[in-house]
Coordinates of C-alpha atoms in Angstrom, one line a residue:
M1 CA -4.5 -125.0 109.1
Q2 CA -3.8 -124.8 112.8
D3 CA -0.3 -125.2 114.1
N4 CA 0.5 -128.2 116.4
Q5 CA 1.6 -125.9 119.3
N6 CA 2.1 -127.7 122.6
P7 CA 2.6 -125.4 125.6
D8 CA 4.1 -128.5 127.5
V9 CA 7.1 -128.7 125.3
P10 CA 10.1 -127.4 127.1
P11 CA 11.8 -124.3 125.5
R12 CA 14.6 -125.2 122.9
H13 CA 18.2 -124.3 123.7
G14 CA 21.5 -123.9 121.7
V15 CA 21.4 -125.5 118.1
Q16 CA 18.0 -126.9 118.5
R17 CA 16.5 -123.1 118.5
I18 CA 18.1 -122.7 115.2
F19 CA 16.0 -125.4 113.7
F20 CA 12.8 -125.7 116.0
G21 CA 10.4 -123.3 117.4
H22 CA 7.5 -123.6 119.6
D23 CA 5.6 -125.4 116.9
G24 CA 8.2 -127.7 115.5
L25 CA 10.6 -127.3 112.7
R26 CA 11.1 -123.7 111.7
A27 CA 9.1 -122.8 108.4
V28 CA 12.3 -121.7 106.6
W29 CA 14.0 -125.2 107.1
S30 CA 10.6 -126.8 105.9
I31 CA 10.5 -124.7 102.9
L32 CA 14.1 -125.5 102.2
L33 CA 13.9 -129.0 102.7
F34 CA 10.8 -129.2 100.5
L35 CA 12.6 -127.5 97.6
V36 CA 15.8 -129.7 97.9
L37 CA 13.9 -133.0 98.0
A38 CA 11.4 -131.9 95.2
F39 CA 14.2 -130.8 93.0
A40 CA 16.2 -133.9 93.4
L41 CA 13.3 -136.4 93.1
G42 CA 11.8 -134.4 90.2
R43 CA 15.1 -134.2 88.4
A44 CA 15.6 -138.0 88.7
I45 CA 12.1 -138.8 87.3
F46 CA 12.5 -136.3 84.4
A47 CA 15.7 -137.8 83.6
V48 CA 14.2 -141.1 83.1
L49 CA 11.5 -139.6 81.1
G50 CA 14.1 -137.5 78.9
G51 CA 13.7 -139.3 75.8
Y52 CA 9.8 -139.1 75.7
L53 CA 9.8 -135.5 76.9
H54 CA 12.1 -134.7 73.9
Q55 CA 9.8 -136.3 71.4
Q56 CA 6.9 -134.4 72.7
Q57 CA 8.6 -131.2 72.6
L58 CA 9.5 -131.9 68.9
V59 CA 5.7 -132.3 68.5
I60 CA 4.8 -129.1 70.1
K61 CA 7.4 -127.1 67.9
S62 CA 6.2 -128.8 64.7
T63 CA 2.3 -128.3 65.4
G64 CA 2.2 -125.5 67.7
E65 CA -0.2 -127.6 69.8
L66 CA 0.0 -129.2 73.2
P67 CA -0.5 -133.1 73.3
V68 CA -2.7 -134.3 75.9
T69 CA -0.4 -137.2 77.1
F70 CA 2.3 -134.6 77.5
T71 CA 0.2 -132.4 79.6
L72 CA -1.2 -135.2 81.7
L73 CA 2.2 -136.7 82.4
M74 CA 3.9 -133.7 83.1
D75 CA 1.6 -132.2 85.7
S76 CA 0.9 -135.6 87.3
V77 CA 4.5 -136.0 88.0
L78 CA 4.9 -132.6 89.2
F79 CA 1.9 -133.0 91.7
A80 CA 3.1 -136.5 92.8
V81 CA 6.6 -135.1 93.6
A82 CA 5.3 -132.3 95.6
A83 CA 2.7 -134.2 97.4
L84 CA 5.2 -136.9 98.3
V85 CA 7.9 -134.6 99.6
A86 CA 5.1 -132.6 101.6
F87 CA 3.9 -135.8 103.1
L88 CA 7.3 -137.0 104.0
I89 CA 7.9 -133.5 105.8
S90 CA 4.4 -133.6 107.5
R91 CA 5.8 -136.8 109.3
I92 CA 8.8 -134.9 110.4
E93 CA 6.6 -132.1 111.5
K94 CA 4.0 -134.3 112.9
R95 CA 1.3 -132.5 111.3
N96 CA -1.9 -133.7 109.5
F97 CA -1.1 -133.7 105.7
G98 CA -4.5 -132.1 105.0
Q99 CA -3.2 -128.8 106.8
Y100 CA -1.4 -128.2 103.5
G101 CA -4.5 -127.5 101.5
I102 CA -5.6 -130.9 100.0
D103 CA -7.4 -132.9 102.5
A104 CA -9.5 -136.0 102.1
L105 CA -12.3 -136.0 99.4
R106 CA -15.2 -136.3 102.0
P107 CA -18.7 -135.4 100.6
H108 CA -18.3 -132.0 101.9
R109 CA -15.1 -131.4 99.9
I110 CA -16.6 -133.3 96.8
R111 CA -19.4 -130.8 96.7
Q112 CA -17.0 -128.0 96.8
F113 CA -15.0 -129.4 94.1
A114 CA -18.2 -129.9 92.0
V115 CA -19.5 -126.4 92.6
G116 CA -16.0 -125.0 91.8
A117 CA -16.0 -126.8 88.7
V118 CA -19.7 -125.7 87.6
F119 CA -18.5 -122.1 88.3
G120 CA -15.4 -122.6 86.1
V121 CA -17.4 -123.7 83.2
A122 CA -20.1 -121.0 83.7
T123 CA -17.8 -118.1 83.8
M124 CA -15.6 -119.2 81.1
C125 CA -18.7 -119.7 78.9
L126 CA -19.8 -116.2 80.1
L127 CA -16.5 -114.6 78.9
M128 CA -16.7 -116.3 75.5
L129 CA -20.2 -115.0 75.1
A130 CA -19.0 -111.6 76.0
L131 CA -16.2 -111.9 73.4
K132 CA -18.7 -113.1 70.7
V133 CA -21.1 -110.3 71.3
A134 CA -18.2 -107.7 71.1
G135 CA -17.3 -109.1 67.8
V136 CA -13.9 -110.3 68.6
M137 CA -14.2 -114.0 68.7
T138 CA -15.2 -116.3 65.8
F139 CA -16.4 -119.8 65.8
N140 CA -15.6 -121.9 62.7
G141 CA -17.2 -125.3 63.5
L142 CA -16.4 -128.6 65.1
L143 CA -13.1 -130.3 64.8
L144 CA -14.3 -133.5 66.5
H145 CA -17.2 -135.8 65.8
G146 CA -18.8 -138.8 67.5
T147 CA -17.1 -140.9 69.9
D148 CA -13.8 -138.8 69.7
I149 CA -15.7 -136.0 71.4
V150 CA -16.2 -138.3 74.5
K151 CA -12.6 -139.7 74.2
W152 CA -10.6 -136.4 73.9
G153 CA -13.0 -134.5 76.2
A154 CA -12.4 -137.2 79.0
L155 CA -8.6 -137.3 78.4
W156 CA -8.4 -133.5 78.6
A157 CA -10.6 -133.4 81.8
L158 CA -8.0 -135.6 83.5
A159 CA -5.2 -133.6 82.0
F160 CA -6.6 -130.3 83.5
F161 CA -7.5 -131.9 86.8
A162 CA -3.7 -132.8 86.8
V163 CA -2.9 -129.1 85.9
A164 CA -5.0 -127.8 88.6
L165 CA -3.7 -130.1 91.2
A166 CA -0.1 -129.4 90.5
E167 CA -0.3 -125.6 90.2
E168 CA -2.6 -125.2 93.1
Y169 CA -0.5 -127.4 95.3
L170 CA 2.8 -125.8 94.3
M171 CA 1.4 -122.2 94.6
R172 CA -1.3 -122.4 97.4
G173 CA -0.6 -125.7 99.2
F174 CA 2.5 -126.7 101.2
L175 CA 4.8 -123.8 100.4
Q176 CA 1.9 -121.2 101.1
F177 CA 1.3 -122.9 104.5
Q178 CA 4.9 -122.7 105.5
L179 CA 5.4 -119.1 104.3
A180 CA 2.2 -118.1 106.0
R181 CA 3.6 -119.8 109.3
G182 CA 6.9 -118.1 109.1
V183 CA 5.4 -114.6 108.5
A184 CA 3.2 -115.1 111.4
A185 CA 6.0 -115.9 113.7
I186 CA 7.9 -112.9 112.6
A187 CA 4.6 -110.9 113.3
A188 CA 4.4 -112.4 116.8
R189 CA 8.0 -111.5 117.7
M190 CA 6.8 -107.9 116.7
G191 CA 4.3 -108.1 119.5
H192 CA 1.1 -108.5 117.4
R193 CA -1.7 -110.6 118.9
E194 CA -2.2 -114.1 117.5
A195 CA -5.2 -113.7 115.3
L196 CA -3.6 -110.7 113.5
C197 CA -0.4 -112.7 113.3
K198 CA -2.0 -115.4 111.3
R199 CA -4.0 -112.9 109.2
I200 CA -0.9 -111.1 108.1
G201 CA 1.0 -114.4 107.5
F202 CA -1.7 -115.8 105.3
W203 CA -2.1 -112.9 103.2
V204 CA 1.5 -112.0 102.7
A205 CA 2.0 -115.5 101.5
A206 CA -0.8 -115.5 99.4
G207 CA 0.2 -112.2 97.8
F208 CA 3.8 -113.4 97.2
F209 CA 2.5 -116.6 95.5
S210 CA -0.1 -115.0 93.6
L211 CA 2.5 -112.5 92.2
L212 CA 4.8 -115.5 91.5
F213 CA 2.0 -117.4 89.7
G214 CA 1.4 -114.3 87.5
L215 CA 5.3 -114.0 86.7
L216 CA 5.6 -117.7 85.9
H217 CA 2.9 -117.3 83.2
G218 CA 5.5 -115.0 81.4
N219 CA 7.3 -118.2 80.3
N220 CA 4.4 -119.2 78.2
P221 CA 4.4 -118.5 74.5
G222 CA 2.0 -115.5 73.5
E223 CA 1.5 -114.2 77.0
S224 CA 0.6 -110.6 77.3
P225 CA 0.6 -108.0 80.3
I226 CA -3.0 -108.5 80.8
G227 CA -2.8 -112.3 80.9
L228 CA 0.0 -111.9 83.5
V229 CA -2.1 -109.5 85.5
S230 CA -5.2 -111.8 85.4
A231 CA -3.2 -115.0 86.3
G232 CA -1.9 -113.0 89.6
L233 CA -5.4 -111.9 90.4
V234 CA -7.0 -115.2 90.0
G235 CA -4.2 -116.8 92.2
L236 CA -5.4 -114.3 94.9
V237 CA -9.1 -115.4 94.2
F238 CA -8.2 -119.0 94.6
A239 CA -6.2 -118.1 97.9
Y240 CA -9.5 -116.5 99.2
S241 CA -11.2 -119.7 98.7
L242 CA -8.6 -121.3 100.7
W243 CA -8.9 -118.6 103.4
R244 CA -12.7 -119.3 103.6
T245 CA -12.5 -123.1 103.5
G246 CA -9.2 -124.3 104.6
S247 CA -9.0 -126.4 101.5
L248 CA -7.9 -126.2 97.9
W249 CA -10.9 -128.3 96.5
W250 CA -13.1 -125.4 95.4
A251 CA -10.3 -123.8 93.7
I252 CA -9.0 -127.2 91.9
G253 CA -12.4 -127.7 90.6
Y254 CA -12.7 -124.1 89.3
H255 CA -9.2 -124.1 87.9
A256 CA -9.8 -127.6 86.0
A257 CA -13.0 -126.7 84.7
W258 CA -11.9 -123.2 83.5
D259 CA -8.9 -124.6 81.7
W260 CA -11.0 -127.5 80.1
T261 CA -13.8 -125.4 78.8
Q262 CA -11.4 -122.8 77.5
S263 CA -9.0 -125.1 75.8
F264 CA -10.9 -128.3 74.8
V265 CA -14.5 -126.9 74.4
W266 CA -13.9 -123.6 72.9
G267 CA -10.5 -124.5 71.5
V268 CA -8.9 -121.1 72.1
A269 CA -5.4 -120.4 73.4
D270 CA -4.7 -120.6 77.0
S271 CA -1.9 -118.4 77.9
G272 CA -0.7 -118.7 74.3
G273 CA -1.0 -122.5 74.1
V274 CA -3.5 -124.4 71.9
S275 CA -4.5 -127.9 72.8
Q276 CA -4.4 -130.7 70.3
H277 CA -7.8 -132.7 69.6
R278 CA -10.0 -129.6 70.8
L279 CA -13.6 -129.6 70.1
L280 CA -14.1 -126.3 68.4
L281 CA -12.2 -124.3 65.9
T282 CA -12.2 -120.7 67.1
H283 CA -10.0 -117.7 66.5
S284 CA -9.9 -114.1 67.7
Q285 CA -10.0 -110.9 65.7
G286 CA -10.0 -107.2 66.3
P287 CA -8.2 -105.1 69.0
L288 CA -5.8 -107.3 71.1
L289 CA -6.8 -105.4 74.4
L290 CA -10.3 -106.7 73.8
S291 CA -9.8 -110.0 72.0
G292 CA -6.8 -111.1 73.9
G293 CA -5.0 -112.0 70.7
L294 CA -2.4 -114.9 70.9
T295 CA -2.9 -115.1 74.7
G296 CA -6.7 -116.1 74.4
P297 CA -9.5 -115.0 76.6
E298 CA -7.3 -114.6 79.7
G299 CA -5.5 -111.7 77.6
S300 CA -8.7 -109.9 77.2
V301 CA -9.5 -106.8 79.4
L302 CA -13.1 -108.4 79.9
V303 CA -11.4 -111.2 82.0
L304 CA -11.1 -108.7 84.7
A305 CA -14.6 -108.3 85.1
V306 CA -14.9 -111.9 85.4
I307 CA -12.4 -112.1 88.2
L308 CA -14.4 -109.6 90.1
L309 CA -17.5 -111.8 89.5
V310 CA -15.6 -115.0 90.8
T311 CA -14.4 -112.9 93.8
A312 CA -17.9 -112.2 94.8
I313 CA -19.0 -115.9 94.1
V314 CA -16.4 -117.0 96.5
A315 CA -17.5 -114.4 99.2
L316 CA -21.2 -115.2 98.7
T317 CA -21.1 -119.1 98.5
L318 CA -18.1 -120.1 100.7
K319 CA -18.5 -119.6 104.5
A320 CA -15.7 -119.3 106.9
E321 CA -15.3 -123.1 108.2
P322 CA -14.2 -124.1 111.4
G323 CA -10.2 -124.6 111.3
S324 CA -10.1 -122.5 108.3
P325 CA -7.5 -119.6 108.2
A326 CA -10.4 -117.1 108.3
A327 CA -12.0 -118.8 111.4
E328 CA -8.6 -119.1 113.1
S329 CA -8.1 -115.4 112.6
N330 CA -11.5 -114.3 114.1
V331 CA -12.5 -112.7 110.9
S332 CA -16.1 -112.0 110.1
S333 CA -17.8 -113.5 107.1
L334 CA -16.6 -110.6 105.0

């Protein structure tokens, strides 16, 4: 995520200095441009889809369950809008689009995505096992059989891949990069050395968007205080994987697999939302602090132990890669 700094570029003067710095368009204008363009484009697309979205919302209200097509469409549009606007701004800034967190799926990144997905499945299953042993989770049998398992499993896998793409890119992609760049520039004016400026910029931005990620979950039905805290903390863990690799692919794999295993396989609530056409019929019981109640496993106090485990997994399995924020900041493998 290295900036395109060019020492041969002459200093900006007058009005130019308001909009451009030594590394191109100033971060604040990049962020504002992104927000304005994304809002306008998203509003136009959702206006076209208004009739369909209204029908789907009626289905959600009547059944209390999320349709897979609604989830897939909404998050695909959100990601497509964000990625398109970020690409257009990358042309203005003359930056590589991959600097914003989602680079080409080369073999190395495919492995990271796959490993993240494996850990997402494994840690969700570990959490469900812990809830079962604690006596606060009951499994009531299969809801799907035969080819329906493959059909709906595949559709939900696509839907949660779209969810992971949209949420990770909006929270830890383009905007994270730009805010980190802006904060680093402020730190540089205060006289801090470059490596420390980049470190400060990254983690201030990561902290802000992780807090925002947690707060936004408050709009979900059935969300709880522990659910909000766990969402914010896992946002920091995903930012940690970006710090080590310079890419969001590990986080996207983990995020998609965690949601898929939780919502489709185990059939439990995810931040209060229950998916249609899930594999298992499952319900919680007992103390809300332990079971998670309507929030689902993410509302259980046990999820905090899982988040600590995932932090250790990132620290032990993802090394600081060349070009990553960790490497640019001259940070040790810790």
